[in-house]
Short mmCIF file of C-alpha atoms in Angstrom, two decimals:
data_model
loop_
_atom_site.label_atom_id
_atom_site.label_comp_id
_atom_site.label_asym_id
_atom_site.label_seq_id
_atom_site.Cartn_x
_atom_site.Cartn_y
_atom_site.Cartn_z
CA MET H 813 9.42 -2.53 1.22
CA ALA H 814 11.25 -0.94 -1.84
CA ALA H 815 13.69 0.59 0.68
CA ALA H 816 14.18 -2.74 2.47
CA ASP H 817 14.98 -4.47 -0.97
CA ALA H 818 17.41 -1.84 -1.77
CA LEU H 819 19.23 -2.19 1.50
CA ALA H 820 19.34 -6.03 0.86
CA LEU H 821 20.83 -5.42 -2.53
CA TYR H 822 23.32 -2.92 -1.07
CA ASN H 823 24.32 -5.40 1.68
CA ASN H 824 24.90 -8.11 -1.06
CA ALA H 825 26.78 -5.74 -3.24
CA LEU H 826 29.55 -5.05 -0.44
CA GLU H 827 30.82 -8.62 -1.11
CA GLY H 828 32.48 -8.96 2.23
CA THR H 829 34.16 -5.42 2.25
CA ARG H 830 33.27 -2.24 3.78
CA ASN H 831 33.14 -0.32 0.46
CA LEU H 832 30.82 -0.47 -2.55
CA PRO H 833 32.57 -1.64 -5.74
CA ALA H 834 32.99 1.32 -8.23
CA ASP H 835 31.41 -0.58 -11.06
CA CYS H 836 28.36 -1.76 -9.14
CA ASP H 837 25.53 -1.75 -11.57
CA VAL H 838 22.68 -2.72 -9.26
CA ARG H 839 19.77 -0.31 -9.00
CA VAL H 840 15.87 -0.07 -8.17
CA LEU H 841 13.64 1.40 -10.74
CA CYS H 842 10.32 2.79 -9.03
CA GLU H 843 6.88 2.85 -10.54
CA TRP H 844 7.55 1.63 -13.97
CA HIS H 845 5.76 -1.66 -15.22
CA GLU H 846 5.33 -2.52 -11.59
CA ASP H 847 5.62 -0.99 -8.09
CA TRP H 848 9.42 -1.41 -8.38
CA ILE H 849 12.00 -3.38 -10.27
CA LEU H 850 15.35 -4.60 -8.93
CA LEU H 851 18.04 -4.50 -11.69
CA ASP H 852 21.35 -6.09 -11.69
CA GLY H 853 23.07 -5.59 -15.14
CA GLU H 854 20.59 -7.11 -17.52
CA ALA H 855 18.88 -9.26 -14.86
CA ALA H 856 15.44 -7.88 -13.51
CA GLU H 857 12.87 -8.78 -10.81
CA LEU H 858 9.39 -7.23 -11.10
CA VAL H 859 7.91 -6.51 -7.74
CA SER H 860 4.26 -5.85 -6.81
CA GLY H 861 3.70 -4.42 -3.37
CA LYS H 862 0.29 -4.98 -1.68
CA HIS H 863 -0.52 -3.70 1.86
CA ARG H 864 -3.49 -5.53 3.64
CA ASP H 865 -4.57 -4.46 6.95
CA PRO H 866 -5.16 -7.14 9.62
CA SER H 867 -9.02 -6.44 9.30
CA VAL H 868 -9.00 -7.58 5.71
CA GLY H 869 -7.35 -10.83 6.60
CA ALA H 870 -4.91 -13.07 4.63
CA PHE H 871 -5.39 -14.05 0.92
CA THR H 872 -7.67 -17.09 0.86
CA THR H 873 -8.09 -17.74 -2.82
CA VAL H 874 -5.92 -17.73 -5.97
CA ASN H 875 -8.53 -15.40 -7.50
CA GLN H 876 -7.72 -12.85 -4.68
CA LEU H 877 -4.11 -13.21 -5.38
CA ALA H 878 -4.68 -12.63 -9.08
CA ASP H 879 -6.88 -9.50 -8.52
CA GLU H 880 -6.01 -7.97 -5.13
CA GLY H 881 -2.63 -9.48 -5.13
CA GLY H 882 -1.77 -8.01 -8.57
CA LEU H 883 -0.57 -11.41 -10.04
CA ALA H 884 -2.68 -10.95 -13.23
CA HIS H 885 -1.08 -7.67 -13.88
CA LEU H 886 2.45 -9.08 -12.91
CA PHE H 887 1.90 -11.97 -15.34
CA ASN H 888 1.03 -9.48 -18.28
CA ARG H 889 4.10 -7.44 -17.52
CA TRP H 890 6.29 -10.65 -17.35
CA PHE H 891 5.04 -11.86 -20.63
CA ALA H 892 5.33 -8.44 -22.44
CA LEU H 893 8.98 -8.44 -21.24
CA GLY H 894 9.68 -11.76 -22.98
CA GLU H 895 9.31 -13.80 -19.97
CA ARG H 896 12.75 -12.74 -18.79
CA PRO H 897 12.26 -11.16 -15.49
CA SER H 898 11.74 -12.83 -12.29
CA CYS H 899 8.67 -11.73 -10.21
CA ARG H 900 7.72 -11.31 -6.60
CA LEU H 901 4.62 -10.36 -4.68
CA VAL H 902 5.48 -8.57 -1.43
CA THR H 903 2.58 -8.37 0.93
CA THR H 904 1.49 -8.12 4.54
CA GLY H 905 -1.52 -10.12 4.05
CA GLY H 906 -0.22 -13.67 4.53
CA LEU H 907 -1.69 -16.75 2.89
CA SER H 908 -4.37 -18.86 4.52
CA ALA H 909 -4.38 -22.78 4.27
CA GLY H 910 -5.95 -23.96 1.04
CA PRO H 911 -5.65 -22.68 -2.46
CA ALA H 912 -3.46 -19.72 -1.48
CA GLN H 913 -0.83 -21.84 0.12
CA GLU H 914 -1.06 -24.44 -2.58
CA LEU H 915 -0.13 -21.73 -5.25
CA ASP H 916 2.90 -20.76 -3.08
CA ALA H 917 3.94 -24.45 -2.98
CA ALA H 918 3.50 -24.60 -6.69
CA THR H 919 5.94 -21.72 -7.25
CA GLY H 920 8.55 -23.73 -5.31
CA HIS H 921 7.78 -26.92 -7.39
CA PHE H 922 8.02 -25.23 -10.70
CA ARG H 923 11.23 -23.52 -9.91
CA THR H 924 12.87 -26.96 -9.23
CA VAL H 925 11.78 -28.33 -12.40
CA ARG H 926 12.58 -25.48 -14.65
CA THR H 927 15.42 -26.39 -17.00
CA PRO H 928 18.16 -24.12 -18.28
CA GLY H 929 16.23 -23.69 -21.60
CA ASN H 930 13.32 -22.32 -19.67
CA ALA H 931 11.11 -25.33 -20.38
CA VAL H 932 8.74 -26.24 -17.51
CA ALA H 933 6.96 -29.67 -17.40
CA VAL H 934 3.27 -29.38 -16.25
CA ASP H 935 2.18 -32.59 -14.56
CA GLU H 936 -1.56 -33.33 -14.46
CA GLY H 937 -1.47 -33.34 -10.68
CA ARG H 938 -1.02 -29.51 -10.75
CA HIS H 939 -3.45 -28.78 -13.55
CA ASP H 940 -5.99 -27.71 -10.88
CA ILE H 941 -3.93 -24.98 -9.27
CA ILE H 942 -2.55 -23.80 -12.61
CA ASP H 943 -6.18 -23.50 -13.91
CA LYS H 944 -7.27 -21.48 -10.83
CA LEU H 945 -4.49 -18.86 -11.68
CA ARG H 946 -5.25 -19.13 -15.39
CA ARG H 947 -8.98 -18.21 -14.66
CA GLY H 948 -7.91 -15.44 -12.33
CA ILE H 949 -5.54 -14.06 -14.98
CA THR H 950 -8.31 -14.16 -17.66
CA ALA H 951 -10.76 -12.41 -15.29
CA HIS H 952 -8.53 -9.64 -14.29
CA CYS H 953 -6.18 -8.85 -17.08
CA PRO H 954 -8.07 -7.71 -20.28
CA GLN H 955 -4.83 -7.67 -22.39
CA THR H 956 -3.90 -11.35 -21.61
CA ARG H 957 -7.66 -12.37 -22.04
CA ARG H 958 -7.70 -10.80 -25.59
CA ARG H 959 -4.34 -12.31 -26.47
CA TRP H 960 -5.43 -15.72 -25.36
CA ARG H 961 -8.73 -15.55 -27.21
CA GLY H 962 -7.00 -14.37 -30.39
CA ASP H 963 -8.73 -11.07 -30.84
CA ALA H 964 -7.88 -8.70 -33.65
CA GLY H 965 -7.20 -11.56 -36.06
CA ALA H 966 -4.33 -13.20 -33.71
CA THR H 967 -4.06 -16.82 -33.36
CA PRO H 968 -5.83 -18.04 -30.25
CA VAL H 969 -3.61 -19.66 -27.56
CA SER H 970 -4.74 -23.21 -26.71
CA ASN H 971 -5.60 -24.23 -23.07
CA ASP H 972 -2.42 -26.40 -22.94
CA ASP H 973 -0.31 -23.62 -24.10
CA GLN H 974 -1.84 -21.24 -21.62
CA ARG H 975 -1.18 -23.66 -18.86
CA SER H 976 2.55 -23.84 -20.05
CA GLU H 977 2.73 -19.97 -19.85
CA VAL H 978 1.32 -19.91 -16.33
CA ALA H 979 3.66 -22.84 -15.30
CA ARG H 980 6.71 -20.84 -16.55
CA PHE H 981 5.45 -17.74 -14.81
CA LEU H 982 5.23 -19.48 -11.56
CA SER H 983 8.66 -20.93 -11.95
CA MET H 984 9.81 -17.21 -11.96
CA LEU H 985 7.43 -16.16 -9.11
CA ARG H 986 8.01 -15.85 -5.33
CA LEU H 987 5.25 -14.92 -2.87
CA ASP H 988 6.87 -12.83 -0.10
CA HIS H 989 3.71 -12.64 2.22
CA SER H 990 4.80 -12.08 5.82
CA LYS H 991 6.00 -8.41 5.84
CA PRO H 992 5.31 -6.16 8.85
CA GLN H 993 2.08 -4.36 9.08
CA ARG H 994 1.85 -0.55 8.61
CA ALA H 995 1.26 0.02 12.17
CA TYR H 996 4.63 -1.52 13.06
CA ILE H 997 6.99 -0.93 10.14
CA ASP H 998 8.06 2.58 11.34
CA HIS H 999 9.31 1.11 14.64
CA ALA H 1000 10.54 -2.24 13.27
CA ALA H 1001 12.22 -1.18 10.06
CA PRO H 1002 15.44 0.43 11.39
CA SER H 1003 16.45 -2.51 13.29
CA MET H 1004 15.20 -5.15 10.82
CA PHE H 1005 16.53 -3.58 7.64
CA ALA H 1006 19.09 -0.89 8.49
CA GLN H 1007 20.98 -2.35 11.39
CA PRO H 1008 22.35 -5.44 9.39
CA VAL H 1009 23.89 -2.94 6.85
CA LEU H 1010 25.58 -0.89 9.60
CA ASP H 1011 26.92 -4.07 11.04
CA ARG H 1012 28.36 -5.17 7.79
CA LEU H 1013 29.93 -1.76 7.38
CA GLU H 1014 31.19 -1.74 10.99
CA LEU H 1015 29.90 1.77 11.41
CA GLN H 1016 28.29 3.10 14.60
CA GLY H 1017 25.40 5.59 14.57
CA ALA H 1018 21.71 6.17 15.00
CA VAL H 1019 20.11 3.46 12.94
CA VAL H 1020 16.89 5.36 12.76
CA VAL H 1021 18.41 8.27 10.85
CA VAL H 1022 19.97 5.77 8.30
CA TRP H 1023 16.63 4.34 7.61
CA GLU H 1024 15.05 7.72 7.22
CA ALA H 1025 17.75 8.70 4.87
CA VAL H 1026 17.05 5.76 2.60
CA MET H 1027 13.26 6.14 2.82
CA ARG H 1028 13.66 9.86 1.67
CA LEU H 1029 15.33 8.58 -1.46
CA PHE H 1030 12.45 6.17 -2.23
CA ARG H 1031 9.68 8.89 -1.37
CA ALA H 1032 11.32 11.09 -4.09
CA ARG H 1033 11.73 8.41 -6.63
CA MET H 1034 8.24 6.86 -6.11
CA ARG H 1035 6.60 10.17 -6.81
CA ALA H 1036 8.90 11.20 -9.78
CA LYS H 1037 6.69 9.64 -12.39
CA GLY H 1038 4.57 12.82 -12.48
CA PRO H 1039 3.66 15.46 -13.52
CA VAL H 1040 5.36 15.23 -16.89
CA PRO H 1041 5.82 18.20 -19.26
CA ASN H 1042 3.38 17.05 -21.85
CA ALA H 1043 0.72 16.11 -19.31
CA ALA H 1044 -1.80 13.93 -20.93
CA LEU H 1045 -1.03 14.70 -24.48
CA PRO H 1046 -0.76 11.74 -26.69
CA ALA H 1047 2.53 10.63 -28.27
CA VAL H 1048 2.28 11.43 -31.94
CA MET H 1049 4.44 10.34 -34.83
CA ALA H 1050 6.23 8.18 -32.49
CA HIS H 1051 6.83 5.17 -34.60
CA ARG H 1052 8.70 6.52 -37.62
CA PRO H 1053 10.92 3.92 -39.24
CA GLU H 1054 14.08 5.75 -38.23
CA HIS H 1055 12.99 5.54 -34.56
CA SER H 1056 11.55 1.94 -34.73
CA THR H 1057 14.15 0.85 -32.11
CA ARG H 1058 15.46 2.61 -29.03
CA HIS H 1059 18.62 1.82 -27.33
CA PRO H 1060 17.98 0.58 -23.63
CA ALA H 1061 20.51 3.20 -22.43
CA ASP H 1062 18.34 6.02 -23.93
CA ILE H 1063 15.24 4.58 -22.00
CA GLU H 1064 17.24 4.41 -18.80
CA ARG H 1065 18.37 7.98 -19.06
CA GLU H 1066 14.64 9.06 -19.40
CA LEU H 1067 14.04 7.05 -16.12
CA THR H 1068 16.87 8.53 -14.18
CA VAL H 1069 14.56 10.35 -11.79
CA ARG H 1070 12.88 7.04 -10.77
CA ILE H 1071 16.03 5.13 -10.25
CA VAL H 1072 17.86 4.49 -6.98
CA THR H 1073 21.42 3.10 -7.47
CA MET H 1074 23.53 1.50 -4.78
CA HIS H 1075 25.88 4.49 -4.85
CA ASP H 1076 22.86 6.60 -3.90
CA ILE H 1077 22.22 4.31 -0.97
CA ASP H 1078 25.86 4.60 -0.05
CA VAL H 1079 25.88 8.32 -0.11
CA ALA H 1080 22.65 8.49 1.91
CA ILE H 1081 23.97 6.21 4.51
CA ARG H 1082 27.26 8.00 5.18
CA SER H 1083 25.61 11.35 5.02
CA ALA H 1084 22.98 10.43 7.69
CA LEU H 1085 25.71 9.13 9.95
CA ALA H 1086 27.81 12.29 9.39
CA MET H 1087 24.77 14.64 9.81
CA PRO H 1088 22.18 12.80 11.82
CA ALA H 1089 20.30 15.91 12.87
CA GLY H 1090 19.25 16.54 9.26
CA TYR H 1091 17.67 13.11 9.03
CA GLN H 1092 15.86 12.86 12.35
CA PRO H 1093 12.20 11.81 11.54
CA VAL H 1094 9.67 14.80 12.17
CA GLU H 1095 8.17 14.49 15.53
CA ARG H 1096 4.44 13.76 15.31
CA VAL H 1097 2.36 16.54 17.21
CA PRO H 1098 0.47 14.79 19.89
CA LEU H 1099 -3.28 14.44 19.71
CA THR H 1100 -4.96 16.13 22.68
CA THR H 1101 -8.64 16.16 21.97
CA ARG H 1102 -11.01 13.30 23.13
CA LEU H 1103 -12.17 12.71 19.48
CA ALA H 1104 -8.64 12.56 18.21
CA VAL H 1105 -7.38 10.28 20.90
CA LYS H 1106 -10.26 7.94 20.55
CA MET H 1107 -9.83 7.68 16.81
CA ASP H 1108 -6.27 7.40 16.96
CA THR H 1109 -6.55 4.56 19.53
CA GLY H 1110 -9.03 2.82 17.30
CA GLY H 1111 -6.49 2.88 14.42
CA CYS H 1112 -8.11 5.68 12.29
CA THR H 1113 -5.82 7.56 9.87
CA ASP H 1114 -4.57 11.11 10.53
CA ASN H 1115 -6.56 12.27 7.58
CA ALA H 1116 -9.84 10.76 8.97
CA ILE H 1117 -8.96 12.41 12.30
CA GLU H 1118 -8.47 15.78 10.74
CA ARG H 1119 -11.72 15.62 8.69
CA ALA H 1120 -13.71 14.41 11.99
CA GLU H 1121 -12.38 17.46 13.80
CA HIS H 1122 -13.50 19.69 11.01
CA LEU H 1123 -16.90 18.17 10.68
CA ARG H 1124 -17.28 18.48 14.51
CA ILE H 1125 -16.55 22.19 14.45
CA ASP H 1126 -19.01 22.68 11.54
CA TYR H 1127 -21.73 20.79 13.45
CA GLN H 1128 -21.29 22.90 16.51
CA GLU H 1129 -21.56 26.05 14.42
CA TYR H 1130 -24.76 24.79 12.62
CA TRP H 1131 -26.49 24.34 16.05
CA ARG H 1132 -25.09 27.49 17.46
CA GLY H 1133 -26.59 29.46 14.73
CA ARG H 1134 -29.95 27.58 14.86
CA VAL H 1135 -30.36 27.85 18.69
CA SER H 1136 -29.61 31.52 18.82
CA GLY H 1137 -32.52 32.41 16.66
CA ASP H 1138 -35.02 29.47 17.16
CA ALA H 1139 -36.65 28.75 20.35
CA VAL H 1140 -37.49 25.01 19.46
CA ALA H 1141 -34.03 24.28 17.97
CA ARG H 1142 -32.55 22.95 21.19
CA ALA H 1143 -35.32 20.34 21.39
CA GLU H 1144 -34.70 19.32 17.64
CA GLN H 1145 -31.07 19.08 18.33
CA ASP H 1146 -31.76 16.63 21.22
CA ARG H 1147 -34.01 14.47 19.03
CA PHE H 1148 -31.48 14.37 16.24
CA GLU H 1149 -28.54 13.43 18.63
CA ARG H 1150 -30.62 10.57 20.16
CA ARG H 1151 -31.15 9.30 16.52
CA LEU H 1152 -27.41 9.53 15.94
CA LEU H 1153 -26.82 7.52 19.02
CA ARG H 1154 -29.18 4.83 17.70
CA ILE H 1155 -27.27 4.77 14.48
CA ASN H 1156 -23.92 4.42 16.40
CA ASP H 1157 -25.64 1.55 18.45
CA GLN H 1158 -26.76 -0.30 15.31
CA ALA H 1159 -23.32 0.11 13.76
CA THR H 1160 -21.58 -1.34 16.86
CA ASP H 1161 -23.44 -4.63 17.29
CA PRO H 1162 -21.47 -7.41 19.03
CA GLY H 1163 -18.82 -8.52 16.55
CA ALA H 1164 -18.99 -5.25 14.52
CA PRO H 1165 -15.73 -3.59 13.41
CA THR H 1166 -14.13 -0.96 15.36
CA GLY H 1167 -11.63 1.91 14.57
CA ALA H 1168 -11.28 2.82 10.86
CA LEU H 1169 -13.71 0.18 9.72
CA LEU H 1170 -16.28 1.49 12.18
CA TRP H 1171 -15.74 5.07 11.01
CA ARG H 1172 -16.42 3.98 7.41
CA ARG H 1173 -19.52 2.09 8.51
CA LEU H 1174 -20.83 5.15 10.46
CA GLN H 1175 -20.31 7.35 7.17
CA ASP H 1176 -22.30 4.75 5.02
CA LYS H 1177 -25.16 4.68 7.61
CA VAL H 1178 -25.27 8.49 7.63
CA ASP H 1179 -25.18 8.64 4.00
CA GLU H 1180 -28.36 6.43 3.87
CA LEU H 1181 -30.40 8.88 5.75
CA PRO H 1182 -32.95 10.52 3.50
CA ALA H 1183 -32.34 14.06 3.00
CA ASP H 1184 -35.73 15.09 4.05
CA SER H 1185 -35.36 13.33 7.51
CA LEU H 1186 -32.26 15.74 8.33
CA PRO H 1187 -32.62 19.06 10.04
CA VAL H 1188 -33.18 21.96 7.74
CA GLY H 1189 -29.87 23.00 5.92
CA MET H 1190 -28.08 19.76 7.16
CA ASP H 1191 -26.36 17.27 4.89
CA ALA H 1192 -24.77 13.93 5.56
CA ASP H 1193 -21.32 15.28 6.38
CA LEU H 1194 -22.82 17.60 8.99
CA ALA H 1195 -24.74 14.73 10.36
CA LEU H 1196 -21.43 12.85 10.62
CA GLY H 1197 -20.00 15.69 12.27
CA GLY H 1198 -22.83 15.13 15.00
CA LEU H 1199 -21.39 11.68 15.73
CA CYS H 1200 -17.91 13.32 16.00
CA GLU H 1201 -19.44 15.75 18.61
CA LEU H 1202 -20.95 12.93 20.50
CA ALA H 1203 -17.54 11.12 20.59
CA SER H 1204 -16.03 14.31 21.98
CA ARG H 1205 -18.61 14.11 24.79
CA CYS H 1206 -17.65 10.37 25.36
CA LYS H 1207 -20.98 9.04 24.09
CA VAL H 1208 -19.47 7.36 21.00
CA TRP H 1209 -16.34 5.10 21.09
CA PHE H 1210 -14.29 3.60 18.31
CA GLY H 1211 -13.42 0.62 20.43
CA GLN H 1212 -13.24 -0.46 24.03
CA ARG H 1213 -13.81 2.35 26.66
CA PHE H 1214 -10.73 3.65 28.33
CA ASP H 1215 -9.66 6.61 30.32
CA VAL H 1216 -9.41 9.21 27.65
CA ASP H 1217 -8.39 12.03 29.83
CA ALA H 1218 -5.52 10.09 31.26
CA ALA H 1219 -4.47 9.13 27.77
CA ILE H 1220 -4.31 12.74 26.75
CA ALA H 1221 -2.27 13.56 29.99
CA ARG H 1222 0.25 10.95 29.08
CA ARG H 1223 0.73 12.16 25.54
CA ARG H 1224 1.16 15.74 26.71
CA ALA H 1225 3.76 14.42 29.39
CA GLN H 1226 5.62 12.45 26.64
CA ARG H 1227 6.03 15.75 24.72
CA GLY H 1228 7.47 17.52 27.77
CA THR H 1229 4.55 19.57 28.75
CA GLY H 1230 1.82 19.15 31.35
CA SER H 1231 -0.23 22.18 29.97
#
């Protein structure tokens, strides 16, 4: 989403031409104060990005938006920066009818009543929604809570003044709550965010490589905050009188590795079009085991699939060693696997989650098994490997049943091999 914002800024900066103005001072600062900051000269917008999977659902309460949506932290950063920046929450979650949508409506209302002198009138009819956000900020932002209470000898902030602060914050806030989900963004982003820019530039080329080139910039900048040379050592003697103020240009020079400028975007776009082979997305290796295909179809992550395959192999090796030297081990294995099937059955009651959520539920249920009830030398991870082994035998599913062998054949064919 930071990359999408940057492309929108770049598109606006073109100003009806096909060339970026040489004096363009628009840039994106990554992972400082918030997830990213859009900068245009001295103007700034703090952006908090929050992904929410469909299984989690839309934001329903103001308290959720303050906590999980990051509005409490965003409010604290906005106030610390002198109430100057505008703010935005970018999320895939959506807002359900009720308090969450009422807060969104309040942001629009307070934007319209904000005066040039930054004064915002708070009418009594909106005290309720303001107080809900005020309570959420108090609960989830310790810095603001201490400031409002007047800790450390400071003057407490009255309830009316707190409401005025929140109203001013809402007048500077936008809730951008309908972004594409993670499962679709890789496919949708090139046409949604890169194609309009190419149309504006009147350039022809593979839009996918343009998007990948811009994304590479942001992958690098988002990770540029660490490690740092001094690691976790504290800053000492940092507030001597001769260094009491620092010029903004000095600070920005230190943050260069986190900044993406519009000229960076321009170079990335034109380089990608000139050398598309260098920016082709890395092709994903097809999953060709029954366990992997089932978990992938159910929406499990690549990391979860890799771990499951590893645990399955460990489980096989455990019983291979036991059966080779113990005449009764086979019977014990059968009993234990019947127990695992019962656990799987209990975890997949009607209406129970599938895919990634089911994977986590199965882990929780296995973790609850008493250690003395497991076969000798087996721990919870190995027991989870037993469920993975049963899935590879098509006795455990992560969603609806389907023809897994046909799915594997299709994946192999798409890669150009039928072996």
